[in-house]
PDB file of C-alpha atoms in Angstrom:
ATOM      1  CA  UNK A  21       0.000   0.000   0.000  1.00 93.00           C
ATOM      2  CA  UNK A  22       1.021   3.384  -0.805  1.00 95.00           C
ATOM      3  CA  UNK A  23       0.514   7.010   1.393  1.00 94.00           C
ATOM      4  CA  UNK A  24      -2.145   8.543  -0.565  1.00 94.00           C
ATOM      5  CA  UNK A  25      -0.646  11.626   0.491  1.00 91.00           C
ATOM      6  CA  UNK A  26       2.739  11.684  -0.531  1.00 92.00           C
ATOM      7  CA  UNK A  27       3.212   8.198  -2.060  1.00 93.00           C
ATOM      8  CA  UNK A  28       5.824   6.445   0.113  1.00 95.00           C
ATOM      9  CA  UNK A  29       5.072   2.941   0.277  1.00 95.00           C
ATOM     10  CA  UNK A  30       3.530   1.615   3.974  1.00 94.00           C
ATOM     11  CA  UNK A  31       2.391  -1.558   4.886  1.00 94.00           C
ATOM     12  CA  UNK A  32      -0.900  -2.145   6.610  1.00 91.00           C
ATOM     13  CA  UNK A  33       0.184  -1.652   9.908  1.00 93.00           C
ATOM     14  CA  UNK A  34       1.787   1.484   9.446  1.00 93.00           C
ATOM     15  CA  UNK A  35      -0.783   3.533   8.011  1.00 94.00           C
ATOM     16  CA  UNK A  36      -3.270   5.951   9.706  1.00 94.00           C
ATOM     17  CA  UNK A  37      -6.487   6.533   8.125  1.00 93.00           C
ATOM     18  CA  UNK A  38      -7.603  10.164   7.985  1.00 93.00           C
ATOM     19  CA  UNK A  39     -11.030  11.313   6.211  1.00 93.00           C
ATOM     20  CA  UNK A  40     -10.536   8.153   4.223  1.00 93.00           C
ATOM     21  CA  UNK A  41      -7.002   8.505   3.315  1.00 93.00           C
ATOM     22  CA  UNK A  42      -4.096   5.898   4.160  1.00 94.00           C
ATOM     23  CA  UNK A  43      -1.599   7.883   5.088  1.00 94.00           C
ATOM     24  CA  UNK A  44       2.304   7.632   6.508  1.00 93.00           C
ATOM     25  CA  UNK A  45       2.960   9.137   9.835  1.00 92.00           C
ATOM     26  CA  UNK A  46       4.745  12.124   8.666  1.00 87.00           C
ATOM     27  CA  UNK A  47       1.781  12.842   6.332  1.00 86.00           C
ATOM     28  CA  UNK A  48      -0.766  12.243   9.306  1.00 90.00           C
ATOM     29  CA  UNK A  49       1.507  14.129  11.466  1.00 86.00           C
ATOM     30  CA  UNK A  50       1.793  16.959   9.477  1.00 81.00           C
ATOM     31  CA  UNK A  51      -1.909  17.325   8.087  1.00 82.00           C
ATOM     32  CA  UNK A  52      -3.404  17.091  11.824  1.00 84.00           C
ATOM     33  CA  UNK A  53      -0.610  18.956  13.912  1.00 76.00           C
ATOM     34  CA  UNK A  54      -0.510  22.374  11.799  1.00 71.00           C
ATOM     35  CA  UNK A  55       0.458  25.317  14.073  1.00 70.00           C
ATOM     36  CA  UNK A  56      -2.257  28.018  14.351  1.00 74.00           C
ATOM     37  CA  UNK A  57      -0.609  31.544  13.120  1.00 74.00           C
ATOM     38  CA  UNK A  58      -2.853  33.601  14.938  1.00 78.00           C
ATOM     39  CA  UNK A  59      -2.801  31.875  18.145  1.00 83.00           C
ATOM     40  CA  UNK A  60      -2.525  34.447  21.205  1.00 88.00           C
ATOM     41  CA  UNK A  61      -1.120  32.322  23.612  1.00 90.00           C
ATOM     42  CA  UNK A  62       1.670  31.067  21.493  1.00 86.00           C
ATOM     43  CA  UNK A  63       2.590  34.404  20.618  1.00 89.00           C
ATOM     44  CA  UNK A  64       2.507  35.409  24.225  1.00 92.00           C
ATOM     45  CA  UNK A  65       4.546  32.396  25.426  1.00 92.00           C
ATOM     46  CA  UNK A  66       7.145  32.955  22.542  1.00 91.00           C
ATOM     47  CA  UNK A  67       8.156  36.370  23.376  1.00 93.00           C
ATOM     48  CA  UNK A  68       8.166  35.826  26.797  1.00 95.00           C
ATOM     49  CA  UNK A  69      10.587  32.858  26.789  1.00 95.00           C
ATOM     50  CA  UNK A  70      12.471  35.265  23.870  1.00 95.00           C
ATOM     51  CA  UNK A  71      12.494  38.040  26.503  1.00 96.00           C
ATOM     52  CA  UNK A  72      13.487  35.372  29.230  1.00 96.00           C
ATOM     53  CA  UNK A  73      16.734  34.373  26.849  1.00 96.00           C
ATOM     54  CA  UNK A  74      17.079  38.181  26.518  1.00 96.00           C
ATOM     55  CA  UNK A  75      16.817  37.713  22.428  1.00 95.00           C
ATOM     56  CA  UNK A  76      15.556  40.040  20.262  1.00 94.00           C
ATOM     57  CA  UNK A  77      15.544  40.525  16.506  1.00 94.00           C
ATOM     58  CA  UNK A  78      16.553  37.450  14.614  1.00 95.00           C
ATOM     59  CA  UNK A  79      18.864  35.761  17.733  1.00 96.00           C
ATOM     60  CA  UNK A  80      16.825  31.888  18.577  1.00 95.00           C
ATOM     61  CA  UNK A  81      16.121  31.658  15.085  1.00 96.00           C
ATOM     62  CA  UNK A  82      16.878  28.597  12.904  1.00 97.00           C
ATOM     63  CA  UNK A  83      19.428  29.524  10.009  1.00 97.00           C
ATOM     64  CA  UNK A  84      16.561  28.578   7.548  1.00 97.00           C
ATOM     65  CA  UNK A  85      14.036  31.109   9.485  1.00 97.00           C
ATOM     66  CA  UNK A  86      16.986  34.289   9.227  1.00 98.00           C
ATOM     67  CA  UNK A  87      17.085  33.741   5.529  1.00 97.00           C
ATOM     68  CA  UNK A  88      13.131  33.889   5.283  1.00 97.00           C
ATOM     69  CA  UNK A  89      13.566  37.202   7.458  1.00 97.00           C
ATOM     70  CA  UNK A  90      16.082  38.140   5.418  1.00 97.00           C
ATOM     71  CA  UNK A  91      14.359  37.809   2.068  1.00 97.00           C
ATOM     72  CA  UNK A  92      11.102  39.204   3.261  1.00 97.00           C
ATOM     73  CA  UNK A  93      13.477  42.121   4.502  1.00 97.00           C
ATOM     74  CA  UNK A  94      15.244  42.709   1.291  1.00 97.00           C
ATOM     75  CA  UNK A  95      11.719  42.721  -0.835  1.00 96.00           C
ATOM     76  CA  UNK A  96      10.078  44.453   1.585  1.00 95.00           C
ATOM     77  CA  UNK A  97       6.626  42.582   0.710  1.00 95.00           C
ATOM     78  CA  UNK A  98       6.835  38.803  -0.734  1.00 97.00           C
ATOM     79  CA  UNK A  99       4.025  36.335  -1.878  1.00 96.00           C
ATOM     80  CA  UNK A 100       4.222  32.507  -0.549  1.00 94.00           C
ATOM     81  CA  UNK A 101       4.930  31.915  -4.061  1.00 95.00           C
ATOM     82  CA  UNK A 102       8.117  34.125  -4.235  1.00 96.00           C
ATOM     83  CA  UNK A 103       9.444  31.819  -0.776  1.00 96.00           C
ATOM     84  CA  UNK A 104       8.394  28.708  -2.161  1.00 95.00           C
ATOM     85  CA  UNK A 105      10.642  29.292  -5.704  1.00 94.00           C
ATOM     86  CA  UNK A 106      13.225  31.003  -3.827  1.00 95.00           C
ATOM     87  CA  UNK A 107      14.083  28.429  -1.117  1.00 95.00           C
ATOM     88  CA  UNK A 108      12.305  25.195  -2.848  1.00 92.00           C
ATOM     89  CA  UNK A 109      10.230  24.643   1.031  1.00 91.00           C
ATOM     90  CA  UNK A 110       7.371  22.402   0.757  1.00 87.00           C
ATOM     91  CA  UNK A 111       3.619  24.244   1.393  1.00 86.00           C
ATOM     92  CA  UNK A 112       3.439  22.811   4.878  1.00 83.00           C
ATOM     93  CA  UNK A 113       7.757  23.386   5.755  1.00 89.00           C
ATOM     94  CA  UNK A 114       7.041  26.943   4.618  1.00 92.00           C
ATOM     95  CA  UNK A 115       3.779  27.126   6.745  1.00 90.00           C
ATOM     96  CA  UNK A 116       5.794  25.992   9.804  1.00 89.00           C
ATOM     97  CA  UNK A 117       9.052  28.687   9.002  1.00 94.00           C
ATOM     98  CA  UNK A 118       6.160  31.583   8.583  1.00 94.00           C
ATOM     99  CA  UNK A 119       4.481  31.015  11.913  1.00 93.00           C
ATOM    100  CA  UNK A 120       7.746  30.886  14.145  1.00 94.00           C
ATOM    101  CA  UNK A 121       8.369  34.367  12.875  1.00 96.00           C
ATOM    102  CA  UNK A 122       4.798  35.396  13.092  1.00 94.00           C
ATOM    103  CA  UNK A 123       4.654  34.137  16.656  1.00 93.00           C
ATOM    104  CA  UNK A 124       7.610  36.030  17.500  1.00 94.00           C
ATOM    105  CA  UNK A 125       5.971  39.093  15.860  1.00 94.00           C
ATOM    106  CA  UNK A 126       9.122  39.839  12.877  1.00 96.00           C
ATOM    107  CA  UNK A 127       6.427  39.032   9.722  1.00 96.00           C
ATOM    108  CA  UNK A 128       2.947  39.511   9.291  1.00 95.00           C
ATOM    109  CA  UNK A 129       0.887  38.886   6.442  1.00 93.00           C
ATOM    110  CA  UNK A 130      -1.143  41.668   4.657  1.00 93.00           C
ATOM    111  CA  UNK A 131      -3.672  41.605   2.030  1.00 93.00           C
ATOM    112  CA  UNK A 132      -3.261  43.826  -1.286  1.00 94.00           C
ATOM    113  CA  UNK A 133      -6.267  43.315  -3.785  1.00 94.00           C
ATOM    114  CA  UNK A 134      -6.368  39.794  -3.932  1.00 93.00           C
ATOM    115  CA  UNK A 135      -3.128  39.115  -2.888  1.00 93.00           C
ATOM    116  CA  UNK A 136      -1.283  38.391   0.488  1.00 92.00           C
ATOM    117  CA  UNK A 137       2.353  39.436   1.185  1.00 95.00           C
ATOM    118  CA  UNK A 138       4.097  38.656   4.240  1.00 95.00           C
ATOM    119  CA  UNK A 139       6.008  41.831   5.315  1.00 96.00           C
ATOM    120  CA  UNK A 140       8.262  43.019   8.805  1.00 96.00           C
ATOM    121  CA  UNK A 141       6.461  43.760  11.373  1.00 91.00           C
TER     122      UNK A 141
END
């Protein structure tokens, strides 16, 4: 049997079944453990451990999450598309990246016509 997510082959055993689909673990993982952008508390609880650690700015950050601040810093404004090309990230990877720095308040995302750009805070 095959993830009917990302195609990696499973066996029986190892799949989990979500709204019909047989699915691998990361694929289950991933599609039912998305962070929440606009989540208060995590926002609350990530600058005050970041405040804690006396960081500010990009200091905590993964190397992958400075060059996302960085390129959203350069542009000024960027589309998800723009990230995707630029650093080849996955939907979900890039999902992940955007929320750490939205939780710790260096990106948000603002809509333009019918368009959304992530953009420094």
């Amino acid at each position: 049997m095959n993830c009917q997510n990302c195609g990696v082959e499973i066996t029986e055993e190892d799949a989990y079944e979500l709204r019909g689909q047989h699915l691998c673990e990361d694929c289950y993982l991933e599609l039912t453990n998305r962070p929440q952008v606009c989540n208060p508390w995590a926002i609350m609880n990530a600058q005050k451990t970041r405040d804690m650690l006396g960081q500010s700015g990009t200091a905590g950050l993964t190397e992958l999450q400075k060059r996302l601040y960085q390129f959203v810093k350069e542009r000024d404004k960027v589309t998800s598309e723009e990230i995707l090309a630029r650093f080849n990230l996955t939907p979900a990877e890039l999902g992940r990246q955007i929320t750490v720095l939205r939780w710790c308040e260096l990106v948000k995302g603002c809509k333009e016509g019918d368009k959304v750009f992530l953009t420094l805070m």
